[in-house]
Coordinates of C-alpha atoms and ligand atoms in Angstrom, one line a residue:
M165 CA 103.4 35.9 -192.0
T166 CA 99.5 38.1 -190.4
H167 CA 99.9 41.6 -191.0
L168 CA 97.3 43.3 -188.8
P169 CA 96.3 46.7 -188.7
T170 CA 98.5 48.5 -185.3
P171 CA 96.4 49.9 -182.7
R172 CA 97.2 53.9 -181.9
A173 CA 100.4 54.8 -181.0
A174 CA 98.8 55.7 -176.8
V175 CA 97.6 52.2 -176.5
T176 CA 100.4 49.7 -177.7
A177 CA 102.4 52.0 -175.1
L178 CA 100.1 51.9 -172.7
P179 CA 101.7 50.5 -168.6
P180 CA 99.3 47.3 -167.7
Y181 CA 97.3 47.0 -165.1
V182 CA 99.0 45.0 -162.6
P183 CA 95.5 43.4 -160.5
G184 CA 95.5 41.9 -156.8
R185 CA 96.3 38.1 -157.7
P186 CA 94.8 35.3 -155.6
P187 CA 97.2 33.4 -152.8
T188 CA 98.9 30.6 -153.8
P189 CA 96.8 27.8 -152.0
R190 CA 99.0 26.6 -148.6
P191 CA 97.7 23.0 -147.7
G192 CA 97.0 23.7 -143.2
L193 CA 96.7 26.9 -143.9
T194 CA 94.1 29.4 -144.5
T195 CA 95.3 32.3 -146.8
Y196 CA 94.4 35.7 -146.9
K197 CA 93.8 37.7 -149.9
L198 CA 95.2 41.5 -148.5
S199 CA 95.7 43.0 -152.6
S200 CA 93.1 44.4 -153.6
N201 CA 91.6 46.5 -150.9
E202 CA 88.8 44.1 -150.9
N203 CA 85.7 44.3 -148.5
P204 CA 86.3 41.1 -146.7
Y205 CA 82.4 40.8 -145.0
P206 CA 79.6 39.0 -147.0
P207 CA 77.0 41.0 -148.9
L208 CA 75.1 44.0 -146.7
P209 CA 71.6 42.0 -145.2
G210 CA 68.8 42.3 -148.5
V211 CA 71.6 42.5 -150.9
V212 CA 71.7 38.3 -151.9
E213 CA 68.2 39.0 -152.1
A214 CA 68.3 41.7 -154.1
A215 CA 70.0 41.2 -157.0
T216 CA 68.6 37.0 -156.8
R217 CA 65.0 39.1 -157.7
A218 CA 67.7 40.6 -160.5
V219 CA 68.5 37.9 -162.3
E220 CA 65.1 36.1 -162.7
R221 CA 65.2 39.4 -165.3
M222 CA 68.7 38.3 -167.2
N223 CA 66.9 38.3 -170.8
R224 CA 65.7 41.8 -170.7
Y225 CA 68.5 45.0 -170.4
P226 CA 69.4 47.0 -167.5
D227 CA 68.1 50.5 -167.2
M228 CA 69.7 52.8 -169.2
G229 CA 68.8 55.4 -167.4
C230 CA 69.7 53.7 -163.9
T231 CA 66.5 55.9 -163.1
E232 CA 66.4 54.3 -159.5
L233 CA 69.7 53.7 -158.7
Y234 CA 70.1 57.3 -159.5
A235 CA 66.5 58.5 -157.9
A236 CA 68.0 56.4 -154.5
L237 CA 71.2 58.8 -154.1
A238 CA 70.1 61.8 -155.3
D239 CA 67.5 61.1 -152.6
R240 CA 69.6 59.6 -149.9
L241 CA 73.0 62.8 -151.0
G242 CA 70.1 65.7 -151.2
V243 CA 71.3 66.3 -155.0
A244 CA 69.9 66.3 -158.8
P245 CA 69.0 63.0 -160.2
E246 CA 70.9 65.0 -163.2
S247 CA 73.8 65.3 -161.4
L248 CA 75.1 61.6 -161.8
A249 CA 76.2 59.6 -163.9
A250 CA 77.1 56.3 -162.8
G251 CA 79.4 53.0 -164.4
T252 CA 81.1 50.1 -164.2
G253 CA 82.4 51.1 -161.3
S254 CA 84.5 54.4 -160.9
V255 CA 87.0 53.8 -162.6
A256 CA 85.2 52.7 -165.4
V257 CA 83.3 56.6 -165.1
L258 CA 87.0 58.2 -164.8
Y259 CA 87.8 56.8 -168.5
H260 CA 84.0 57.8 -170.0
L261 CA 84.8 61.4 -168.1
L262 CA 88.3 61.9 -170.0
Q263 CA 86.6 60.7 -173.1
A264 CA 84.6 63.7 -172.5
Y265 CA 86.9 66.4 -172.3
C266 CA 90.5 65.2 -173.7
E267 CA 92.2 64.5 -176.3
T268 CA 95.6 64.3 -178.0
G269 CA 97.7 67.4 -176.7
D270 CA 95.9 68.8 -173.4
E271 CA 97.7 67.7 -170.2
V272 CA 95.9 65.6 -166.9
V273 CA 97.7 66.0 -163.2
F274 CA 98.1 64.1 -160.6
A275 CA 99.8 63.0 -157.9
W276 CA 102.3 60.0 -158.4
R277 CA 102.1 57.5 -156.3
S278 CA 98.7 57.0 -156.9
F279 CA 96.2 54.7 -158.2
E280 CA 97.2 52.7 -160.8
A281 CA 94.5 54.1 -162.6
Y282 CA 94.6 57.2 -163.8
P283 CA 98.2 57.4 -166.3
I284 CA 95.9 54.6 -168.6
A285 CA 93.5 55.5 -168.4
V286 CA 95.0 59.1 -169.0
A287 CA 97.0 57.1 -172.0
V288 CA 94.1 55.8 -173.5
T289 CA 92.3 59.2 -174.5
G290 CA 95.7 60.1 -176.1
A291 CA 96.0 63.2 -173.5
S292 CA 100.1 63.1 -172.0
A293 CA 99.5 62.7 -168.2
V294 CA 101.1 64.7 -165.8
P295 CA 102.7 63.6 -162.4
V296 CA 102.6 65.5 -159.2
P297 CA 104.9 63.6 -156.8
L298 CA 104.0 63.4 -153.6
T299 CA 105.5 64.3 -150.2
A300 CA 107.9 62.4 -148.1
D301 CA 105.0 60.9 -145.4
G302 CA 103.0 59.6 -149.0
R303 CA 100.8 63.0 -149.5
H304 CA 99.7 64.8 -152.4
D305 CA 102.2 68.6 -152.5
L306 CA 98.8 71.2 -153.6
D307 CA 100.7 73.6 -154.1
A308 CA 103.5 71.8 -157.3
M309 CA 100.1 70.3 -158.6
A310 CA 98.7 73.6 -158.5
A311 CA 101.1 75.2 -160.1
A312 CA 101.6 72.3 -162.8
I313 CA 98.5 73.7 -165.1
T314 CA 99.2 74.8 -167.5
E315 CA 97.1 76.1 -170.2
R316 CA 97.2 72.2 -171.5
T317 CA 95.3 71.6 -168.5
R318 CA 92.1 69.1 -168.9
V319 CA 91.8 67.8 -165.3
V320 CA 93.5 67.5 -161.9
V321 CA 92.5 63.9 -160.2
L322 CA 92.7 64.3 -156.3
C323 CA 92.6 60.9 -154.6
T324 CA 91.3 61.5 -151.0
P325 CA 92.2 58.7 -148.9
N326 CA 95.3 58.1 -151.8
N327 CA 95.5 54.9 -153.0
P328 CA 98.0 53.1 -152.2
T329 CA 99.9 55.3 -149.8
G330 CA 96.9 56.1 -147.8
P331 CA 96.8 59.8 -146.1
A332 CA 93.5 61.5 -146.8
L333 CA 93.0 65.7 -147.7
T334 CA 90.9 68.0 -146.0
H335 CA 87.9 69.5 -146.7
A336 CA 89.6 72.8 -146.5
E337 CA 92.4 72.1 -147.9
V338 CA 90.3 71.0 -151.3
E339 CA 88.6 73.4 -150.9
A340 CA 91.3 75.8 -151.5
F341 CA 92.4 73.8 -154.3
C342 CA 88.9 73.8 -156.7
A343 CA 88.5 77.8 -155.3
R344 CA 92.1 78.7 -156.6
A345 CA 91.6 76.0 -159.8
P346 CA 91.7 78.3 -163.0
E347 CA 88.2 77.9 -165.4
H348 CA 89.2 75.6 -167.9
V349 CA 90.3 73.1 -165.3
L350 CA 88.2 70.2 -163.8
V351 CA 89.0 68.9 -160.2
V352 CA 88.1 65.7 -160.2
V353 CA 87.9 63.9 -156.3
D354 CA 88.2 60.1 -156.1
E355 CA 86.6 59.8 -152.6
A356 CA 86.7 55.8 -153.1
Y357 CA 87.9 55.2 -149.3
R358 CA 85.6 58.0 -147.5
E359 CA 83.3 55.9 -145.1
F360 CA 86.5 54.8 -142.8
V361 CA 88.6 59.0 -143.0
R362 CA 88.5 59.7 -139.6
S363 CA 91.4 62.0 -139.6
P364 CA 89.8 66.2 -138.7
D365 CA 88.2 68.2 -142.3
P366 CA 87.2 65.2 -143.6
V367 CA 86.2 66.4 -147.4
D368 CA 82.6 65.9 -148.0
G369 CA 82.5 65.2 -151.7
V370 CA 79.1 66.4 -151.8
A371 CA 79.5 70.1 -150.6
L372 CA 82.3 70.5 -152.7
H373 CA 79.6 69.5 -155.5
R374 CA 77.3 72.3 -154.1
A375 CA 79.6 75.1 -154.1
H376 CA 82.3 74.4 -157.1
P377 CA 80.3 73.7 -160.9
R378 CA 84.0 72.4 -162.2
V379 CA 84.4 69.3 -159.3
V380 CA 83.8 65.9 -160.2
V381 CA 83.3 63.2 -157.5
L382 CA 84.0 59.8 -158.1
R383 CA 83.2 57.1 -155.7
T384 CA 82.2 53.5 -155.4
F385 CA 79.6 50.9 -154.6
A386 CA 82.9 48.7 -154.9
K387 CA 85.2 49.2 -151.4
A388 CA 83.4 50.7 -147.9
Y389 CA 80.0 48.4 -149.8
G390 CA 81.6 45.4 -150.4
L391 CA 80.7 45.3 -154.8
A392 CA 83.4 45.4 -155.6
G393 CA 82.6 42.0 -158.2
F394 CA 79.3 43.5 -159.1
R395 CA 80.7 46.7 -160.9
V396 CA 78.7 50.0 -159.7
G397 CA 80.2 53.4 -159.2
Y398 CA 79.1 56.9 -160.6
A399 CA 80.0 60.7 -160.9
L400 CA 78.7 63.6 -158.8
A401 CA 78.9 66.0 -160.5
H402 CA 77.5 69.5 -162.4
A403 CA 74.9 68.0 -164.3
D404 CA 76.1 69.4 -167.7
V405 CA 78.5 67.9 -166.8
A406 CA 77.5 65.0 -165.5
A407 CA 75.7 64.7 -168.8
A408 CA 78.7 64.4 -171.2
V409 CA 80.2 61.4 -168.5
R410 CA 76.6 60.4 -169.4
A411 CA 76.7 60.7 -172.8
C412 CA 80.6 59.3 -173.5
A413 CA 79.5 55.7 -171.4
L414 CA 78.7 52.4 -172.7
P415 CA 74.2 51.4 -173.4
F416 CA 73.1 49.1 -170.3
G417 CA 76.9 49.6 -168.7
V418 CA 75.5 48.6 -165.3
S419 CA 74.0 44.7 -165.3
S420 CA 70.3 44.8 -163.1
V421 CA 72.3 42.5 -160.5
A422 CA 74.9 45.8 -160.3
Q423 CA 71.8 47.7 -159.7
A424 CA 69.5 46.3 -157.5
A425 CA 72.4 45.3 -155.5
A426 CA 73.9 48.9 -155.0
I427 CA 70.2 50.1 -154.5
A428 CA 69.7 46.8 -151.3
S429 CA 73.1 48.8 -150.0
L430 CA 72.7 51.7 -150.0
D431 CA 69.0 50.3 -147.6
A432 CA 71.7 48.8 -145.5
E433 CA 73.3 51.8 -143.7
D434 CA 73.6 50.3 -140.1
A435 CA 74.9 47.3 -141.0
L436 CA 77.7 49.6 -143.4
L437 CA 78.2 51.5 -140.8
E438 CA 78.5 49.2 -138.5
R439 CA 81.3 47.5 -140.8
V440 CA 83.3 49.6 -141.5
E441 CA 83.9 50.3 -138.0
A442 CA 84.8 47.3 -137.3
L443 CA 87.4 47.9 -139.9
V444 CA 88.8 51.3 -139.0
A445 CA 89.4 49.3 -135.4
E446 CA 91.2 46.8 -137.3
R447 CA 92.9 49.3 -139.3
A448 CA 93.9 51.3 -136.0
R449 CA 94.9 48.1 -134.1
V450 CA 96.6 47.2 -137.8
Y451 CA 98.3 50.6 -138.2
A452 CA 99.6 51.0 -134.0
G453 CA 100.8 47.8 -134.3
L454 CA 103.3 48.7 -137.5
V455 CA 104.3 52.0 -135.3
A456 CA 105.1 50.2 -132.4
Q457 CA 107.1 48.1 -134.4
G458 CA 109.7 50.5 -135.4
W459 CA 107.9 50.9 -139.2
D460 CA 107.7 54.4 -140.4
V461 CA 103.2 54.3 -141.6
P462 CA 101.8 57.1 -143.6
D463 CA 98.8 58.4 -141.9
A464 CA 96.2 55.3 -143.4
Q465 CA 92.9 56.7 -143.7
G466 CA 91.7 53.7 -146.2
N467 CA 91.1 50.4 -146.1
F468 CA 94.7 49.2 -146.2
V469 CA 98.0 50.6 -144.7
W470 CA 101.5 51.3 -147.2
L471 CA 105.1 50.0 -146.5
G472 CA 107.3 52.4 -148.2
L473 CA 109.7 49.3 -149.0
G474 CA 111.7 50.6 -151.2
D475 CA 114.1 48.3 -152.9
R476 CA 112.2 45.7 -150.9
A477 CA 109.2 45.5 -152.1
L478 CA 109.1 42.7 -154.0
D479 CA 110.9 40.8 -151.5
F480 CA 108.7 41.7 -148.8
S481 CA 105.7 40.3 -150.7
A482 CA 107.3 36.9 -152.1
A483 CA 107.8 36.7 -147.7
A484 CA 104.4 37.2 -147.4
D485 CA 103.5 34.7 -149.3
E486 CA 105.0 31.9 -148.2
A487 CA 103.2 33.2 -144.9
G488 CA 99.7 32.5 -147.1
L489 CA 99.5 35.9 -147.5
V490 CA 98.5 37.6 -150.7
V491 CA 100.2 41.8 -150.7
R492 CA 100.0 44.3 -153.3
P493 CA 103.7 45.7 -154.4
F494 CA 105.2 48.5 -156.3
A495 CA 108.2 47.0 -157.9
G496 CA 110.8 49.2 -156.7
D497 CA 108.1 51.8 -153.9
G498 CA 106.7 50.2 -151.7
V499 CA 103.8 46.8 -150.3
R500 CA 99.8 48.3 -150.3
V501 CA 97.8 45.2 -147.3
S502 CA 94.2 45.9 -147.6
I503 CA 92.9 45.8 -143.6
G504 CA 91.1 42.1 -143.7
E505 CA 89.8 38.9 -142.0
P506 CA 91.3 39.5 -137.9
E507 CA 93.3 36.9 -138.2
A508 CA 95.0 37.9 -142.1
N509 CA 95.5 41.5 -140.1
T510 CA 97.3 39.5 -137.1
R511 CA 99.3 37.3 -139.4
F512 CA 100.2 40.6 -141.9
L513 CA 101.9 41.9 -138.4
E514 CA 103.8 38.9 -136.8
L515 CA 105.5 38.8 -141.0
A516 CA 105.9 42.0 -140.4
A517 CA 107.5 41.6 -137.1
R518 CA 109.6 39.7 -138.1
W519 CA 110.9 41.4 -140.5
Ligands
LIG640 C1 89.3 50.6 -155.6 C2 88.9 52.5 -156.6 C3 88.7 53.2 -157.1 C4 87.1 52.0 -157.3 O1 86.8 51.2 -158.7 P1 86.3 50.8 -159.3 O2 86.1 50.2 -160.2 O3 84.7 51.4 -158.2 O4 85.7 49.2 -158.2 C5 89.0 54.3 -157.6 N1 89.1 55.3 -156.9 C6 90.7 54.2 -156.1 C7 91.7 55.7 -156.0 C8 90.3 53.1 -156.1 O5 91.3 52.2 -155.2

C-alpha cells in the first residue's frame, strides 16, 4: 500500500462543485443546455477576430499586468486602473481575495442558498463559512447578515441578483449595508448578472466603489458578454485591496486570447445591449408563463429562473432531461433553469405546464 501525504483537513472536507452537465443526446430531438447560465448567443462582433489575432502569439506569455484590459475597463468605468484585479473568471478573483484576507479562525458571511462556489472558496482558506438563510421569497436577509458579523468576520459576500434564486438587491439596501458594516470587514458585491437587472434602483457597483473603500465589486465576462469558455472576470476595489488580490493571483492567469476577447467585447457595446435586451424579454416571457401556470417563482433578475421544488427537484430535472433539456437541480431545494434559445425556453414552459 502506498502511503501518500494527506491534504489539509480543510481540503479533504471540501464540498464538490457540481458543474452544469451537457445534455444527453436524443436522436431526432435538438437538446439544450440550460444548466450553467451561459449566453446562448455566438461571440459578439469582432471578438473572434481579436481572439484569432491573439492565438497567433501563443508562443509568448500573456501580458501579466493585463495593461490593455485594465486601461479599457478603467476608461469604460471611469475608475483608476490600480483599482482593478483580473483573474480567470470572477470566481478565481474571489479565491484570490479570500486567500489575501482570510485564514483559519476567520469567518466569511454569505447568504444561503447562493452561489455554490462561495462555501468552497471559503473552505480552501481554512476560514469558516457563515451561511445566512435567504428569506422565503429567495432574497438576502440583510439584517440577519449584518447581525451575523462578528469580530472574526473578514468578508461578507452579497450576490445580486442572487444565483440561483434570482432576486436583486436595491442600491439603497446595499448602500445602507455598506455604511453600517464594521471597519474590519470587506463587503464583496458579486454583480455577475448585473446587465440583466430591470428592477427599480439597481445596484451601481462603481458608485459603491467610489463611496466605500471596503467594497469589492466582482464582475465577469462569462454571462452577458458570452465569454464563459475563456475565463475572465475582475474585481473593482480600493487600490490597496486590488493590489492584495493581484498579489495572490497565479502569474499569467488570464490568457492573451481571453484578454483580447474581453477588450473586443467591451467595444461591442451596442450588440451586447441588444442581446441582453432579447434575453431579458425571454426571461419576462418565461416568468409570465410560469406565473400564469400557477408557479410561485421568485423575482427573476438574472438570466435564469428558480423553481422551489423541494424534494421533487431531481425528478423535475430527470423529466427535463427526457425532454432534451438540461437544468440545474439542487437536491431537496429547487431547480435553476437558464434562459436560453427561444425554442428551449418554450420547451421548458411546456414541461412546466405538464408537471
Ligand atoms: C457565473 C457566476 C460568476 C462568474 O463566474 P466566472 O468565474 O466569471 O465564470 C460569479 N458569481 C456568480 C454568482 C455567478 O453565478
